[in-house]
Tab-separated table of C-alpha atoms in Angstrom:
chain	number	residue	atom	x	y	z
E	33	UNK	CA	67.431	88.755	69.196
E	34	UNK	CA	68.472	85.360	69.798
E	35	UNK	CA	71.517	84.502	68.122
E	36	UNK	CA	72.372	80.859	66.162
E	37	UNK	CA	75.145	78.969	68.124
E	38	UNK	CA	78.260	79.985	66.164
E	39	UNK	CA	82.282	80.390	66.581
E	40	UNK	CA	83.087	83.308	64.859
E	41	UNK	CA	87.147	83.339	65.224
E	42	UNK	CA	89.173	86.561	64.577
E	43	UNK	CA	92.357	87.578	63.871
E	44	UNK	CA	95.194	85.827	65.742
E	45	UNK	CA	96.666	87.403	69.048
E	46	UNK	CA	99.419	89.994	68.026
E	47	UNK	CA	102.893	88.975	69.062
E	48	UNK	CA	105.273	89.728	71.636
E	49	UNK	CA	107.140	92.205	70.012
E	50	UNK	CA	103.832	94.711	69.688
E	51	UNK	CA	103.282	94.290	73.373
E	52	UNK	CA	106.840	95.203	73.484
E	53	UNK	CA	106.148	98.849	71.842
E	54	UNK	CA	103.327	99.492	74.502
E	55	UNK	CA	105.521	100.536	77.030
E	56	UNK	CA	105.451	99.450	80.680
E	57	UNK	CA	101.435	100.139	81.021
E	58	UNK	CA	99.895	96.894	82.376
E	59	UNK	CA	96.752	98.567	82.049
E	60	UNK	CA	96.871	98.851	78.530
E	61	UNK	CA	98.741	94.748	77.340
E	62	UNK	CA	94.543	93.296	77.014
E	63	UNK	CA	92.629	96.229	74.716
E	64	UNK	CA	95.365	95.484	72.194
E	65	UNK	CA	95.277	91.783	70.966
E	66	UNK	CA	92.586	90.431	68.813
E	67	UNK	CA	90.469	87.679	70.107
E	68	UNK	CA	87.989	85.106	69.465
E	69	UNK	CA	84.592	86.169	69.634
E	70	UNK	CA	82.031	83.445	71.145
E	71	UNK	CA	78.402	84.175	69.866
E	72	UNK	CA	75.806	81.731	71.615
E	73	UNK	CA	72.329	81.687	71.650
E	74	UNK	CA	71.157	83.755	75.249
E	75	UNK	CA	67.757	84.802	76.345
E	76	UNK	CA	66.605	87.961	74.973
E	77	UNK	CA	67.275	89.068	78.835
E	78	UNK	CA	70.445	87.971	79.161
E	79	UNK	CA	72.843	90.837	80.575
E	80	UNK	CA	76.126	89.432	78.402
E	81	UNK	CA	76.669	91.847	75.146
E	82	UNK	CA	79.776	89.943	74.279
E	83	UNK	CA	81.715	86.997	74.626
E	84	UNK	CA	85.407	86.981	73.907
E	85	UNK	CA	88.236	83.993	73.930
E	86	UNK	CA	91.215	85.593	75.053
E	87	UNK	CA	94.017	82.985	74.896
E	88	UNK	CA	94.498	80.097	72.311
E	89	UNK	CA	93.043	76.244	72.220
E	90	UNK	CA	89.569	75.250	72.665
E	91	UNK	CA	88.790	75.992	76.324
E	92	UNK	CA	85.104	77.327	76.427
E	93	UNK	CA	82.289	76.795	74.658
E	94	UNK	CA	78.424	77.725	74.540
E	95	UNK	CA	77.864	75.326	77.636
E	96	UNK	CA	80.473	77.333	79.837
E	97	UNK	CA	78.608	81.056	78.173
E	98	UNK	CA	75.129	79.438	79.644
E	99	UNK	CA	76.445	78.590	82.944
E	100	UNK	CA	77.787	82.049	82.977
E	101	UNK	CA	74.550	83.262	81.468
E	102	UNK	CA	72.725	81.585	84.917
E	103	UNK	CA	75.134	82.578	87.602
E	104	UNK	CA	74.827	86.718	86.186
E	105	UNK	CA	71.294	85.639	86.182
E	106	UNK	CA	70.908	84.489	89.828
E	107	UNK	CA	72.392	88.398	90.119
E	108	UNK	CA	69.660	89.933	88.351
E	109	UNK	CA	66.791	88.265	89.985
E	110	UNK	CA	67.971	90.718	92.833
E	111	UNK	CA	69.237	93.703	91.077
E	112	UNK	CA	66.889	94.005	88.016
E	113	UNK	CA	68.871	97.460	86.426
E	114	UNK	CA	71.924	95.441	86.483
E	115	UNK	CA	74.201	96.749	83.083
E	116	UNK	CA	74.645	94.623	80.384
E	117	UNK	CA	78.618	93.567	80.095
E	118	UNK	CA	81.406	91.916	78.207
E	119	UNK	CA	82.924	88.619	79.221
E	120	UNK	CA	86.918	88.394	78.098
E	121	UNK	CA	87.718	84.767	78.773
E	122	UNK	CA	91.142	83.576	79.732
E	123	UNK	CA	91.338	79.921	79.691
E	124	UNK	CA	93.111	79.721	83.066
E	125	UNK	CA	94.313	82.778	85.803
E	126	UNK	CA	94.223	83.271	89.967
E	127	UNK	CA	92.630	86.196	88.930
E	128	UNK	CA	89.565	88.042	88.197
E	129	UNK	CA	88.441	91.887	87.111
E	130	UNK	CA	86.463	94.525	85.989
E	131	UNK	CA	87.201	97.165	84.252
E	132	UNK	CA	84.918	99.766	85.972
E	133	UNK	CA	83.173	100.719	82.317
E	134	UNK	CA	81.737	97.708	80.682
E	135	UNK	CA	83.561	94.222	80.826
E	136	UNK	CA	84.670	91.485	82.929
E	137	UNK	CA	87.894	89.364	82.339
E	138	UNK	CA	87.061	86.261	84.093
E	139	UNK	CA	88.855	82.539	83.838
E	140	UNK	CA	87.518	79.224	82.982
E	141	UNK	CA	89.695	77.867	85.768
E	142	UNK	CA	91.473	79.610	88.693
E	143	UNK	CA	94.240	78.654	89.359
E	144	UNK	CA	96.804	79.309	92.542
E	145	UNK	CA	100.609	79.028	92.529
E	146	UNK	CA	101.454	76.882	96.365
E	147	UNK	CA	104.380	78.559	98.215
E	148	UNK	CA	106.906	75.349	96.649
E	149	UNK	CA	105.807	75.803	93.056
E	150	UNK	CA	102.710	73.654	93.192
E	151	UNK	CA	99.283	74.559	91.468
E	152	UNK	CA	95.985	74.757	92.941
E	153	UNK	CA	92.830	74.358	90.788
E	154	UNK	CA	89.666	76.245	91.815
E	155	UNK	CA	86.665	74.813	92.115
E	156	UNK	CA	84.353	75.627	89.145
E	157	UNK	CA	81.693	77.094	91.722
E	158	UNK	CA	84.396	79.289	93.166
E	159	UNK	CA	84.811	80.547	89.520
E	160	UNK	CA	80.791	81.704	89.082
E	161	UNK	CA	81.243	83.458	93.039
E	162	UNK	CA	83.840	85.508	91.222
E	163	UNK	CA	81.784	86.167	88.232
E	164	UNK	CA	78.619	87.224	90.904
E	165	UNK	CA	81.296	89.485	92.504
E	166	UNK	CA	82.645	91.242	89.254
E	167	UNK	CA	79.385	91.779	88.530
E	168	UNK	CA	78.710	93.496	91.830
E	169	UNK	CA	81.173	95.858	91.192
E	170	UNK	CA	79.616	96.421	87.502
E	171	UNK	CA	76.266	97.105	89.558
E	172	UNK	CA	78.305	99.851	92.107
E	173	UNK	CA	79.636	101.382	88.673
E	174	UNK	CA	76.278	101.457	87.157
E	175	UNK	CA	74.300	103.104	90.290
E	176	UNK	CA	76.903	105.320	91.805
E	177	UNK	CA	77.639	106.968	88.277
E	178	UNK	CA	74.646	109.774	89.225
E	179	UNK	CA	76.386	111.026	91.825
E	180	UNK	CA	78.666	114.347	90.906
E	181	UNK	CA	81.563	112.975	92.886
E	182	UNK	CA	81.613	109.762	90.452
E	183	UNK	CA	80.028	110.969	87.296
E	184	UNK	CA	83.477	111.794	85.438
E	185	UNK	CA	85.296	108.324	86.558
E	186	UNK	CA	82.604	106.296	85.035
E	187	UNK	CA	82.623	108.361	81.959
E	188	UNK	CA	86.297	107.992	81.276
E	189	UNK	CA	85.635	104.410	82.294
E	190	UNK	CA	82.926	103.620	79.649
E	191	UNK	CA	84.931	105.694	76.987
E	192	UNK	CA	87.853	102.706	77.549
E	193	UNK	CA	85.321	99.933	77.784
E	194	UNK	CA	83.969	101.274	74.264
E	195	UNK	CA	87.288	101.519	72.467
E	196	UNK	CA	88.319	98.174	73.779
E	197	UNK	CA	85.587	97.115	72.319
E	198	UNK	CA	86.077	98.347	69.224
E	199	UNK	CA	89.231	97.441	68.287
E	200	UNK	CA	87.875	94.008	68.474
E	201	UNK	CA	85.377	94.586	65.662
E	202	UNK	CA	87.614	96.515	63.847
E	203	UNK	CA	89.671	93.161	63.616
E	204	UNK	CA	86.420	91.605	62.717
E	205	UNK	CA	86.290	93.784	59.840
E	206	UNK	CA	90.028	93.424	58.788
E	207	UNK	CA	91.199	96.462	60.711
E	208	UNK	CA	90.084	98.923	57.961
E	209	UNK	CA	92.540	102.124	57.668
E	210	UNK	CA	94.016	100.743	60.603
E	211	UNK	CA	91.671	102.467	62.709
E	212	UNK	CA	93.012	99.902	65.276
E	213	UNK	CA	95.719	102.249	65.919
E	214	UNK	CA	93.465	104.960	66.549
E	215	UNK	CA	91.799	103.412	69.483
E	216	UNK	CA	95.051	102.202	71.027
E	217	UNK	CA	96.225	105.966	71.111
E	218	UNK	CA	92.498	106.823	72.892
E	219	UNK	CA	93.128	104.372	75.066
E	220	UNK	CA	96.564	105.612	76.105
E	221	UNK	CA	95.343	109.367	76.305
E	222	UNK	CA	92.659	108.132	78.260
E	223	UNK	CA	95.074	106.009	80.758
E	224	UNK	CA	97.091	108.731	80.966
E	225	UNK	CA	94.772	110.896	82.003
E	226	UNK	CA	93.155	109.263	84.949
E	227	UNK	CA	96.697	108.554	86.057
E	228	UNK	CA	97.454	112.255	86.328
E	229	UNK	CA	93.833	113.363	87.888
E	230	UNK	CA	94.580	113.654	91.380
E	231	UNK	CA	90.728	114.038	91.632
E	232	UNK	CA	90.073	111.084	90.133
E	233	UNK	CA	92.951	108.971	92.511
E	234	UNK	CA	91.065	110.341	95.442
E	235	UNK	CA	87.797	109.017	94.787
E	236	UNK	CA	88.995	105.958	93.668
E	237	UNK	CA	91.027	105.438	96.595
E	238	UNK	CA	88.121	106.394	99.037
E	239	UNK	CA	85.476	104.059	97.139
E	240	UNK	CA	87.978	101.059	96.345
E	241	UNK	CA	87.739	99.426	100.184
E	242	UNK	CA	83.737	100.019	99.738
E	243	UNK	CA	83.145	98.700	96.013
E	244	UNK	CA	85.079	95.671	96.920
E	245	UNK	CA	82.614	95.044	100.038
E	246	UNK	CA	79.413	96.214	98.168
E	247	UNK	CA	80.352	93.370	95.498
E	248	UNK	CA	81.089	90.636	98.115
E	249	UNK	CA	77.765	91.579	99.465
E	250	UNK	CA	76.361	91.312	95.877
E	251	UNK	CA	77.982	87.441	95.104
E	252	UNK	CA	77.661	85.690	98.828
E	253	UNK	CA	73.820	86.836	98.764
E	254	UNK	CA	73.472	85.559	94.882
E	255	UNK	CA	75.165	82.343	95.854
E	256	UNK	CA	73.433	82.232	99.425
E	257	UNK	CA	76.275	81.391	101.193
E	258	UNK	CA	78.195	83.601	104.180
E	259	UNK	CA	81.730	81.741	102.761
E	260	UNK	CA	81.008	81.644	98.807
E	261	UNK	CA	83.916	84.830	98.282
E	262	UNK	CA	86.156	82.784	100.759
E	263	UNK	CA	85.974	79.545	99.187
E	264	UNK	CA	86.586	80.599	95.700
E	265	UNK	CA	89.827	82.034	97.256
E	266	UNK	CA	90.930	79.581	99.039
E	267	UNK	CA	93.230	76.946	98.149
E	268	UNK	CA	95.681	74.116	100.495
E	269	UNK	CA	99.370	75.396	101.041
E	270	UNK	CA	98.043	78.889	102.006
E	271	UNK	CA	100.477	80.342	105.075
E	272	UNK	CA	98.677	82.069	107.821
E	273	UNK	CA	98.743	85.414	106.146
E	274	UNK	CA	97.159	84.251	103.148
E	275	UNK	CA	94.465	82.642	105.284
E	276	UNK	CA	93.436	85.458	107.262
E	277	UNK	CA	93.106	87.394	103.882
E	278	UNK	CA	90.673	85.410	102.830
E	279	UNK	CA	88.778	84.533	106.289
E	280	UNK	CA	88.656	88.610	106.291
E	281	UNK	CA	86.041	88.061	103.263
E	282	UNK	CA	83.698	85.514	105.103
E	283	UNK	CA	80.125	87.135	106.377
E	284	UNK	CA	79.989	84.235	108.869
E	285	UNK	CA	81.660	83.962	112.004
E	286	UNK	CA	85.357	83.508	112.322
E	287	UNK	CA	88.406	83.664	114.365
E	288	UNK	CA	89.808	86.634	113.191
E	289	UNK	CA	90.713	89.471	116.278
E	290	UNK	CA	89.889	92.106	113.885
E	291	UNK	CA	93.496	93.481	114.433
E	292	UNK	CA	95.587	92.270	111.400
E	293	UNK	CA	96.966	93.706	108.134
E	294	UNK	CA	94.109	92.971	106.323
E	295	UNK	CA	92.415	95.618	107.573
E	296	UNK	CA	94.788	98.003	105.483
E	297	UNK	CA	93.769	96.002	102.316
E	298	UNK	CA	91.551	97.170	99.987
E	299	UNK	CA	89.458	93.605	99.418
E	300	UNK	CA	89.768	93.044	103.213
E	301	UNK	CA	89.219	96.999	105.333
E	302	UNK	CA	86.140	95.849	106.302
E	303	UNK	CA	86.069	92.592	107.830
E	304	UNK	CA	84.043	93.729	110.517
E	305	UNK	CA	81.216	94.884	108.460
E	306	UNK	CA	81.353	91.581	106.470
E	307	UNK	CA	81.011	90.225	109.708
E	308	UNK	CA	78.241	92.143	111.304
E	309	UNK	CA	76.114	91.663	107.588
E	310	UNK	CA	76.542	88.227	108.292
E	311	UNK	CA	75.340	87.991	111.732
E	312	UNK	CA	72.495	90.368	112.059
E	313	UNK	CA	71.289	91.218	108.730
E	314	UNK	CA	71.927	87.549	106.668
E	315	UNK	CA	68.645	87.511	104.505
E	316	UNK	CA	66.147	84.513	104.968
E	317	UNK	CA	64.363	84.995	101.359
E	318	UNK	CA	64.948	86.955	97.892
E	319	UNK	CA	62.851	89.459	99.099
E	320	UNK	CA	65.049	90.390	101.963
E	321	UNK	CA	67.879	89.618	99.642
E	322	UNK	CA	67.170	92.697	97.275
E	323	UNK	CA	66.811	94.816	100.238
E	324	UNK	CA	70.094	93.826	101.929
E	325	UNK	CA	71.664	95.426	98.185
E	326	UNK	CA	69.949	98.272	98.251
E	327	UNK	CA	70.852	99.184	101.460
E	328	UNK	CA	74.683	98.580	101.276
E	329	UNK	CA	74.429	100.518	98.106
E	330	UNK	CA	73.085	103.593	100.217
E	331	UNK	CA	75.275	103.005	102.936
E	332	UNK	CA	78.213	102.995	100.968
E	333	UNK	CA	77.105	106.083	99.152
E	334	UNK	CA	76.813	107.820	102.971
E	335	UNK	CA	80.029	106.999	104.406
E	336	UNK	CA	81.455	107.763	100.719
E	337	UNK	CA	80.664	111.092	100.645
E	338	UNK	CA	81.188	111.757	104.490
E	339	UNK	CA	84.934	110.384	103.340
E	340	UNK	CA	85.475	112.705	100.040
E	341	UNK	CA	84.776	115.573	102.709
E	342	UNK	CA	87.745	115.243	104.794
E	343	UNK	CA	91.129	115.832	104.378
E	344	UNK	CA	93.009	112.200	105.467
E	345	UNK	CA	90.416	109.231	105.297
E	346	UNK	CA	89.521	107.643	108.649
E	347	UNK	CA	91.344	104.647	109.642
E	348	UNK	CA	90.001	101.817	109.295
E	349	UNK	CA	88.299	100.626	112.610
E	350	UNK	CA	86.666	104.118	112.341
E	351	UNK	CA	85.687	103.209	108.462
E	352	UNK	CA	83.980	100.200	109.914
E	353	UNK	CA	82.022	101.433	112.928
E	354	UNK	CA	80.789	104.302	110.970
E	355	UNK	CA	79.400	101.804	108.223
E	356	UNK	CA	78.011	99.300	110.780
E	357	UNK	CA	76.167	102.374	112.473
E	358	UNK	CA	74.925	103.808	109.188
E	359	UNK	CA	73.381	100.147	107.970
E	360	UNK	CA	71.762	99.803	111.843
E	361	UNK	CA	70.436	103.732	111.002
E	362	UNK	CA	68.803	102.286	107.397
E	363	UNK	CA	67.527	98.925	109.114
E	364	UNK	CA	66.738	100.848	112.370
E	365	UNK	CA	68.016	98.160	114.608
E	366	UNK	CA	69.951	99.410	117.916
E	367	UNK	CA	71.476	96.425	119.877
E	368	UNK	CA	72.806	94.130	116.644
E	369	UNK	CA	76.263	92.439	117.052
E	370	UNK	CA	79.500	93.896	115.758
């Protein structure tokens, strides 16, 4: 149903000293405050369940939930079973996430601290590239959940989503029997569990390197463009590090020899594959688009479970081959470029 264009404001943020009682957790600091909740009127498509302002002042409104509305949209054109989601909105960060059950915190404005101090603004494209690429990883989530090997994480991950989720309506509804409290301890036990499930550490650490690629696959093919995760990245002052992590996310061409320490970085293992995408399987219509996701997404899954099979995981330049070969195997192609 199409909802009336309102501002529904909640509670105000708790204060420092309950953040203070939390303990060291950094996972836990956002399901605790209350925030704003945005309600716009979306198309009865729309994948957004629920908009929340997360920090004080008046720094979005229903024009920034439509553009956000459009860019998840460009998504779904290509991946019609994307999962519906919840947007927390911070009015300014350099940084972007998802949960892995059912929301997204995303920024109005990225922003970049300069190695002297200085602040770098984001473009406001680079912003919806990270939205497209959150939302990839919402899509992995959503897909990979039927395999065995996956079915528990996403579980425990939904379970968090849901009680985040609730304590914000609980607020809404003047945190009856303080049933707030309730869902912070769930959370914790919940936290606290996948912290101590050596099972679940494994998996995560094996898929990590290949959610992060399947989603940069997912946002530069919504946004058409080999550099789109790059150049939301990227701002001036970067040292040469910095600048190779970020090259190490373009599907086009570089200069990068393929030898640095990006490829021991979870965003970054798999420059080469980026690369080879980018060169010999770049799609040329929407059509060839959807197909290029589908067949990371079973790639992925391939070298996943060849992965959860052995004792150490491969190092990376093996991680990579492996992956190129499996996407030539699904596109049966034999002399591409790697």
């Amino acid at each position: 149903m199409r909802n009336l264009l309102t501002l529904i404001a909640l509670l105000s943020g708790l204060n420092s000293s309950t953040y203070a009682s939390l303990g060291e957790n950094k996972f836990l600091l956002g399901s605790y405050a209350a925030h704003t909740r945005i309600e716009c009127e979306l198309p009865q498509n729309s994948v957004i369940e629920n908009v929340y302002k997360t920090d004080n002042g008046n720094y979005i409104s229903c024009n920034n939930v439509d553009s956000f509305n459009e860019t998840l949209s460009e998504v779904t054109a290509l991946v019609p079973d994307g999962p519906e989601v919840s947007l927390y909105v911070e009015k300014r960060n350099s940084n972007a996430s998802f949960d892995m059950g059912r929301i997204i915190r995303i920024p109005i404005q990225m922003v970049f601290n300069g190695k002297y101090g200085n602040f770098y603004h984001g473009s406001y494209m680079g912003v919806h590239t990270v939205l497209a690429h959150e939302y990839g990883h919402a899509i992995f989530s959503e897909r990979i959940k039927k395999y065995d090997f996956y079915k528990d994480i996403q579980e425990l991950a939904h379970r968090s989503s849901s009680y985040e989720l609730a304590i914000q309506d609980a607020y809404a509804k003047g945190n009856p029997n303080n049933i707030v409290e309730f869902y912070r301890q769930q959370i914790k036990n919940l936290f606290e569990k996948r912290k101590n499930d050596k099972q679940f550490q494994k998996v995560r650490k094996i898929t990590g390197a290949y959610n992060e690629f399947f989603a940069d696959v997912v946002a530069v093919v919504a946004k058409n463009d080999k550099s789109a995760v790059m150049m939301a990245l990227y701002y001036d002052e970067m040292n040469d590090q910095q600048y190779q992590m970020v090259q190490a996310r373009q599907f086009a061409n570089n200069s990068l020899d393929m030898q640095g320490s990006y490829m021991n970085v979870v965003h970054t293992k798999f420059a080469p594959a980026r690369r080879f995408v980018g060169e010999s399987l770049w799609p040329t219509n929407s059509d060839e688009a959807k197909t290029l996701i589908d067949k990371t997404f079973e790639a992925v899954v391939i070298e996943i479970q060849k992965q959860l099979k052995k004792e150490e995981m491969d190092n990376s330049k093996v991680l990579n081959k492996s992956l190129i070969e499996t996407l030539k195997k699904l596109y049966n192609i034999e002399n591409a470029k790697e």
